[in-house]
Amino acid sequence: MEKAIDTCEQSGVAKEMFEKLDMFINSFEIDTNGTRRKGDLIRILHRAQQIFGYLPEEVQIHVARKLNVHHSEVSGVISFYNYFTTEPRGKHNISVCMGTACFVKGADKILEEFEKELGIKAGQVTEDMEFSINIVRCIGACGLAPVVTIGEKVFGRLKPGGDVKKILDQYRSEVAE
Amino acid sequence: MKLEKIESFDALKERFEAVRHLLGSRVEGGDPNKQYEREVLVCGGTGCVSSDSFKIIENLRLEIDACGLSTKVQVLKTGCFGFCEKGPIVLIQPDNVFYVQVTPDDAADIVRQHLVGNGRVVRLLYEEPLLKKKIEKSRDIPFYKKQIRIALRNCGVINPENILEYIAADGFQALGKCLKELTGPQVIDFMKKSGLRGRGGGGFPTGLKWEAAARFASEEKFIICNADEGDPGAFMDRSILEGDPCSVLEAMTIAGYAIGASVGYVYIRAEYPLAIQRLEIAIEQARQIGMLGKNIMNSGFDFDIELKFGAGAFVCGEETALIQSIEGCRGEPTTKPPFPAESGLWKVPTCVNNVETLANIPAIFTRGLDWFTSIGTDKSKGTKVFALAGKINNVGLVEVPMGTTLREIIYDIGGGIRGGREFKAVQTGGPSGGCITKENLDTPITYENLTAIGSMMGSGGMIVMDDSDCMVNISKFYLEFTLEESCGKCTPCRIGNKRLHEMLTAITEGKADKDIMQRLSALGETIKKTSLCGLGQSSPNPVLSTMKFFKDEYLEHIIDHKCRAGVCKNLMQYVIISDKCVGCTACARNCPQNCISGKVKQPHVIDQTKCIKCGICYQKCKFGAIEIR
């Protein structure tokens, strides 16, 4: 474990990221001996995922130490919640909504098309790390079903046979440029 | 914006008089002292924002400036109007003219033709689909006619990022009245008399919940607002938080006063970034004007609210799991008793209320018991917000009095089934609920009635299905959801649902044996009786309810290996009708399996043993010669 942290800390970028995270954690002024020290754990993990893009073991151990809890407790929380990922995601993360409203309007076919186009399954990343696909449960934009989000952008009322390719081409041309 | 602190209830009343003009032309009657001649309200809910409504606002402002109208017309971003189907929506007041499906490019026409020329942009008006008649005013649109808006009263009316507009809409009057004129027990008594019941699913009387938490003496207590709207297809809580966040804060403060808590938490899904942002703004502004913090309106009562974030776990909508999550643990439910009212967050008395429930509360205090109890039915008072989605013409949020029938909601408000297809069922209550069929369309919607017909009120998601939906597949979909969301703590839910799912998969693949239905219902009933929390206790409902109402469809799958909706791939066959096939070879050329054979200009044949049912031939055929059987 120690070794993993060392390798991570070697790179300056990682160091900067850890500093950012520490600043955030310190702002809570957590009593590391108090019974309520885990109260802000989920909020901290959200921030950590925002900074690092995912939650690798090094980050988990780091957070655990800062809060004076076991690594297993942190990792248990991460594995429980869908929002957290321990694998890096693509530069463009495609979230296909599989809520009921989207499902009855053919979201499964949209997902299939993304998988086919990119040659990966939901939960995977393309080799060039450009795209990843994941499934989300209802983002509450049922009026636009079926809905897909890529990063912050929402694409609604998608139809199978064309729309998916059109959207991906937009992002691909960005990559080519 | 600098906001001045309001020191007392009387000061609040003065402030109300001073800011009334802000809502000017937007409320019934209007204010003669209004600042602007006209106001242009643009929907700032998630749906419309993703259809570029911010760009519409920007363009409208540019045009208005260009036409020199900026002192006379104000453009405002509001919360959700509810009519998501026709978004983005632009409403012009006081004319009450309702424009639908507006694009950023339409801004010029709206400004020049309507605001300058006093005409109407006819092409953007709502068109009644049956009579093809344009309707100008929002109040005349059938979608709005049968609605009564209590929880959504301010959504689409006020600017959710300006607390002064909330004050102008009677905001904090209820809190002021409670703090000054009522004691904690009196507040609880009032709530009990109102008959308000939890809108998050269970339907437990809110007053009783408060009373229970008030009864336990403790130095510390908590109020939690459950904004973990996980039921797929329900988005009313999100809309309320985006459109009227202050009403929720006010109600939490009242609840805090009633039970003796001084801290409140809003537990909100991380999937709702816009709602989080609006809540953060509202909390900050409420602190500035002294509606949160120490000694609120000089009453000696302290209360503050903090946000806590979920991280994508459906089970956290269950109150004990939610409490675990706030404590920074895995969101696994705990056994009740002890109930949270006795030992909740950090082991102190805690009261958990849902967003929609809370949003009702200030209105009940300001408008009175007689008014509220006159709406709804005997045991289900007030209104309920439903999220209409699926195969319906008017997708959106509707708020109707309890006791309204499904037929009214689907046909009068919802505009009927999309594409003129046939109504098959409505799913209510999400993964915990069941189906309602044609036979029960005229049942008045109340907590009791929905339970009696095998479904439940739930949080108010209403997914409408037509004859192209396969009911076996739908219940399989819900079980997939439960499987993924089951926390794994108790065996019946963790393993039982897995077995249920396997059986359903076998049915959709045509591999089930004949007595599978008995086993499905026996296992389903066992899971219901033996699971630890609400998630497991209700997870077999979609299966049990569809088996009851659509037995024929199940039997067709099991015995005849047929899916009448043409959804279950393994039971389908793509067949070329030789009479219609002209031998264009389009299907054969596009078949990824190369399993279509035939000579040019002669009918082709699909080799069923190799076909993977991808449906490409069906899409490619221009002559309708391929049939799904």
CSV table of C-alpha atoms in Angstrom, one decimal, chain B residues 27-268:
chain,number,residue,atom,x,y,z
B,27,VAL,CA,-50.6,36.6,-10.0
B,28,GLU,CA,-54.3,36.8,-10.2
B,29,GLY,CA,-55.5,40.3,-10.0
B,30,GLY,CA,-52.1,41.8,-10.4
B,31,ASP,CA,-50.5,44.6,-8.6
B,32,PRO,CA,-51.2,48.2,-9.8
B,33,ASN,CA,-47.7,49.2,-8.7
B,34,LYS,CA,-46.0,46.6,-10.9
B,35,GLN,CA,-42.6,47.6,-12.1
B,36,TYR,CA,-42.9,46.2,-15.6
B,37,GLU,CA,-45.7,46.4,-18.1
B,38,ARG,CA,-45.0,42.9,-19.2
B,39,GLU,CA,-43.0,40.0,-18.0
B,40,VAL,CA,-41.7,37.1,-20.1
B,41,LEU,CA,-41.3,33.9,-18.1
B,42,VAL,CA,-39.0,31.3,-19.5
B,43,CYS,CA,-39.0,27.8,-18.0
B,44,GLY,CA,-35.7,27.0,-16.3
B,45,GLY,CA,-36.4,23.4,-15.3
B,46,THR,CA,-34.0,20.6,-16.3
B,47,GLY,CA,-36.0,19.5,-19.3
B,48,CYS,CA,-36.3,23.0,-20.9
B,49,VAL,CA,-32.7,23.9,-19.9
B,50,SER,CA,-31.4,20.9,-21.9
B,51,SER,CA,-33.4,22.3,-24.8
B,52,ASP,CA,-31.5,25.6,-24.7
B,53,SER,CA,-33.9,27.7,-22.6
B,54,PHE,CA,-31.0,29.8,-21.2
B,55,LYS,CA,-30.1,30.7,-24.8
B,56,ILE,CA,-33.7,31.7,-25.3
B,57,ILE,CA,-33.5,34.1,-22.3
B,58,GLU,CA,-30.3,35.5,-23.6
B,59,ASN,CA,-31.7,36.2,-27.1
B,60,LEU,CA,-34.9,37.6,-25.7
B,61,ARG,CA,-33.0,40.1,-23.6
B,62,LEU,CA,-30.8,41.1,-26.6
B,63,GLU,CA,-33.9,41.7,-28.7
B,64,ILE,CA,-35.7,43.6,-26.0
B,65,ASP,CA,-32.7,45.9,-25.6
B,66,ALA,CA,-32.5,46.4,-29.3
B,67,CYS,CA,-36.1,47.4,-29.4
B,68,GLY,CA,-35.7,49.8,-26.4
B,69,LEU,CA,-38.1,47.9,-24.2
B,70,SER,CA,-35.8,47.1,-21.4
B,71,THR,CA,-37.5,49.4,-18.9
B,72,LYS,CA,-40.9,48.1,-19.7
B,73,VAL,CA,-40.4,44.4,-20.1
B,74,GLN,CA,-38.6,41.9,-17.9
B,75,VAL,CA,-37.4,38.5,-18.9
B,76,LEU,CA,-37.4,36.0,-16.0
B,77,LYS,CA,-36.2,32.4,-15.5
B,78,THR,CA,-38.8,30.4,-13.5
B,79,GLY,CA,-39.2,26.8,-12.3
B,80,CYS,CA,-40.9,24.1,-14.3
B,81,PHE,CA,-44.3,24.8,-15.9
B,82,GLY,CA,-45.0,21.1,-15.9
B,83,PHE,CA,-45.8,20.8,-19.6
B,84,CYS,CA,-42.5,19.2,-20.4
B,85,GLU,CA,-43.8,17.6,-23.6
B,86,LYS,CA,-44.1,21.0,-25.2
B,87,GLY,CA,-40.9,22.6,-23.8
B,88,PRO,CA,-39.2,24.9,-23.8
B,89,ILE,CA,-42.1,27.1,-22.7
B,90,VAL,CA,-42.4,30.9,-22.7
B,91,LEU,CA,-45.3,32.6,-20.9
B,92,ILE,CA,-46.1,36.3,-21.4
B,93,GLN,CA,-47.8,38.0,-18.6
B,94,PRO,CA,-50.3,39.7,-18.0
B,95,ASP,CA,-51.5,38.6,-21.4
B,96,ASN,CA,-51.3,34.9,-20.2
B,97,VAL,CA,-50.1,33.9,-23.6
B,98,PHE,CA,-48.4,30.5,-23.6
B,99,TYR,CA,-45.8,29.8,-26.3
B,100,VAL,CA,-44.6,26.2,-26.7
B,101,GLN,CA,-41.5,24.5,-28.2
B,102,VAL,CA,-39.8,27.8,-28.5
B,103,THR,CA,-36.2,27.8,-30.0
B,104,PRO,CA,-33.6,30.5,-29.4
B,105,ASP,CA,-34.3,31.7,-33.0
B,106,ASP,CA,-37.9,32.5,-32.1
B,107,ALA,CA,-36.9,35.2,-29.7
B,108,ALA,CA,-37.0,37.9,-32.4
B,109,ASP,CA,-40.5,37.0,-33.5
B,110,ILE,CA,-41.8,37.0,-29.9
B,111,VAL,CA,-40.3,40.4,-29.2
B,112,ARG,CA,-41.2,42.1,-32.5
B,113,GLN,CA,-44.6,40.6,-33.1
B,114,HIS,CA,-45.9,40.3,-29.5
B,115,LEU,CA,-44.1,42.7,-27.3
B,116,VAL,CA,-43.7,45.5,-29.9
B,117,GLY,CA,-46.6,44.8,-32.2
B,118,ASN,CA,-49.0,43.5,-29.6
B,119,GLY,CA,-49.9,40.6,-31.9
B,120,ARG,CA,-49.4,36.9,-31.3
B,121,VAL,CA,-46.8,34.6,-32.8
B,122,VAL,CA,-49.5,32.1,-33.9
B,123,ARG,CA,-47.1,29.4,-35.0
B,124,LEU,CA,-45.8,29.1,-31.4
B,125,LEU,CA,-49.2,28.8,-29.7
B,126,TYR,CA,-50.3,25.4,-28.4
B,127,GLU,CA,-52.4,23.5,-30.9
B,128,GLU,CA,-55.2,21.3,-29.5
B,129,PRO,CA,-54.4,18.0,-31.3
B,130,LEU,CA,-58.0,16.8,-31.9
B,131,LEU,CA,-59.6,19.9,-33.3
B,132,LYS,CA,-56.3,21.4,-34.6
B,133,LYS,CA,-57.3,24.6,-32.9
B,134,LYS,CA,-54.7,27.1,-31.5
B,135,ILE,CA,-55.1,27.9,-27.9
B,136,GLU,CA,-53.7,31.2,-26.7
B,137,LYS,CA,-54.0,31.3,-22.9
B,138,SER,CA,-52.5,28.8,-20.6
B,139,ARG,CA,-55.6,28.6,-18.5
B,140,ASP,CA,-57.6,27.3,-21.5
B,141,ILE,CA,-55.2,24.5,-22.3
B,142,PRO,CA,-56.8,21.2,-21.3
B,143,PHE,CA,-53.5,20.1,-19.7
B,144,TYR,CA,-53.9,22.8,-17.0
B,145,LYS,CA,-57.7,22.9,-16.7
B,146,LYS,CA,-58.3,20.1,-14.2
B,147,GLN,CA,-55.2,20.8,-12.2
B,148,ILE,CA,-55.1,22.4,-8.8
B,149,ARG,CA,-51.6,23.5,-7.8
B,150,ILE,CA,-50.7,23.5,-4.1
B,151,ALA,CA,-47.2,21.9,-4.0
B,152,LEU,CA,-46.4,23.3,-7.4
B,153,ARG,CA,-48.1,26.7,-6.6
B,154,ASN,CA,-45.0,28.7,-7.2
B,155,CYS,CA,-43.3,26.6,-9.9
B,156,GLY,CA,-43.4,28.6,-13.1
B,157,VAL,CA,-44.5,31.7,-11.3
B,158,ILE,CA,-41.6,33.0,-9.2
B,159,ASN,CA,-37.9,33.3,-9.9
B,160,PRO,CA,-36.5,30.5,-7.7
B,161,GLU,CA,-33.2,32.3,-7.3
B,162,ASN,CA,-34.7,35.4,-5.7
B,163,ILE,CA,-36.1,34.9,-2.2
B,164,LEU,CA,-37.9,38.3,-2.3
B,165,GLU,CA,-40.2,36.9,-4.9
B,166,TYR,CA,-40.9,34.0,-2.6
B,167,ILE,CA,-41.8,36.5,0.1
B,168,ALA,CA,-44.0,38.3,-2.4
B,169,ALA,CA,-45.8,35.0,-2.9
B,170,ASP,CA,-46.7,34.8,0.8
B,171,GLY,CA,-43.4,33.2,1.7
B,172,PHE,CA,-42.5,32.7,5.4
B,173,GLN,CA,-45.9,33.9,6.5
B,174,ALA,CA,-46.7,30.4,7.7
B,175,LEU,CA,-43.4,30.3,9.7
B,176,GLY,CA,-44.0,33.7,11.1
B,177,LYS,CA,-47.5,32.7,12.3
B,178,CYS,CA,-46.3,29.5,13.8
B,179,LEU,CA,-43.4,31.1,15.7
B,180,LYS,CA,-45.4,34.0,17.0
B,181,GLU,CA,-48.9,32.6,17.5
B,182,LEU,CA,-48.6,28.9,18.0
B,183,THR,CA,-46.8,26.6,20.4
B,184,GLY,CA,-45.0,23.4,19.1
B,185,PRO,CA,-47.9,21.1,20.2
B,186,GLN,CA,-50.4,23.5,18.5
B,187,VAL,CA,-48.5,23.3,15.3
B,188,ILE,CA,-48.6,19.5,15.5
B,189,ASP,CA,-52.3,19.6,16.3
B,190,PHE,CA,-52.9,21.7,13.2
B,191,MET,CA,-51.0,19.3,11.0
B,192,LYS,CA,-53.0,16.4,12.4
B,193,LYS,CA,-56.2,18.2,11.6
B,194,SER,CA,-55.1,18.9,8.1
B,195,GLY,CA,-55.0,15.2,7.3
B,196,LEU,CA,-51.9,15.7,5.2
B,197,ARG,CA,-50.2,12.4,4.4
B,198,GLY,CA,-46.7,11.6,3.3
B,199,ARG,CA,-46.3,12.1,-0.5
B,200,GLY,CA,-43.2,10.0,-0.8
B,201,GLY,CA,-45.0,6.7,-1.0
B,202,GLY,CA,-46.1,5.4,2.4
B,203,GLY,CA,-48.9,7.9,3.0
B,204,PHE,CA,-48.2,8.1,6.8
B,205,PRO,CA,-50.0,11.1,8.4
B,206,THR,CA,-47.5,13.9,8.7
B,207,GLY,CA,-48.9,15.2,11.9
B,208,LEU,CA,-48.5,11.9,13.6
B,209,LYS,CA,-45.0,11.6,12.4
B,210,TRP,CA,-44.2,15.0,14.0
B,211,GLU,CA,-46.0,14.1,17.2
B,212,ALA,CA,-43.9,10.9,17.5
B,213,ALA,CA,-40.7,12.8,17.2
B,214,ALA,CA,-41.8,15.5,19.5
B,215,ARG,CA,-42.7,13.0,22.3
B,216,PHE,CA,-39.1,11.8,22.8
B,217,ALA,CA,-37.2,14.2,25.0
B,218,SER,CA,-33.7,14.9,23.7
B,219,GLU,CA,-31.3,17.9,23.7
B,220,GLU,CA,-30.7,17.3,20.0
B,221,LYS,CA,-33.1,16.4,17.3
B,222,PHE,CA,-33.1,16.5,13.5
B,223,ILE,CA,-35.4,17.2,10.6
B,224,ILE,CA,-34.5,15.5,7.3
B,225,CYS,CA,-35.9,16.3,4.0
B,226,ASN,CA,-35.9,13.3,1.8
B,227,ALA,CA,-35.0,14.5,-1.7
B,228,ASP,CA,-33.5,11.2,-2.8
B,229,GLU,CA,-36.1,10.8,-5.6
B,230,GLY,CA,-35.0,7.5,-6.9
B,231,ASP,CA,-38.1,6.1,-8.4
B,232,PRO,CA,-37.4,6.1,-12.1
B,233,GLY,CA,-39.9,8.1,-14.0
B,234,ALA,CA,-40.8,10.5,-11.1
B,235,PHE,CA,-39.5,14.0,-11.1
B,236,MET,CA,-41.8,16.1,-9.0
B,237,ASP,CA,-39.4,16.6,-6.1
B,238,ARG,CA,-36.7,17.8,-8.5
B,239,SER,CA,-39.1,20.3,-10.1
B,240,ILE,CA,-40.2,21.6,-6.7
B,241,LEU,CA,-36.6,22.0,-5.5
B,242,GLU,CA,-35.7,23.7,-8.8
B,243,GLY,CA,-38.8,25.9,-9.0
B,244,ASP,CA,-39.6,26.7,-5.3
B,245,PRO,CA,-36.8,25.7,-3.0
B,246,CYS,CA,-37.8,28.2,-0.3
B,247,SER,CA,-41.1,26.5,0.4
B,248,VAL,CA,-39.3,23.4,1.4
B,249,LEU,CA,-36.9,25.3,3.7
B,250,GLU,CA,-39.8,27.1,5.3
B,251,ALA,CA,-41.6,23.9,6.0
B,252,MET,CA,-38.5,22.2,7.4
B,253,THR,CA,-38.2,25.1,9.8
B,254,ILE,CA,-41.8,24.8,10.9
B,255,ALA,CA,-41.2,21.1,11.5
B,256,GLY,CA,-38.1,21.9,13.5
B,257,TYR,CA,-40.1,24.3,15.7
B,258,ALA,CA,-42.8,21.7,16.2
B,259,ILE,CA,-40.6,18.8,17.3
B,260,GLY,CA,-37.9,20.9,18.9
B,261,ALA,CA,-35.0,20.4,16.4
B,262,SER,CA,-32.5,23.1,15.5
B,263,VAL,CA,-30.8,21.4,12.6
B,264,GLY,CA,-32.2,20.1,9.3
B,265,TYR,CA,-30.6,18.2,6.5
B,266,VAL,CA,-31.7,18.0,2.9
B,267,TYR,CA,-30.6,14.6,1.5
B,268,ILE,CA,-30.5,15.1,-2.2
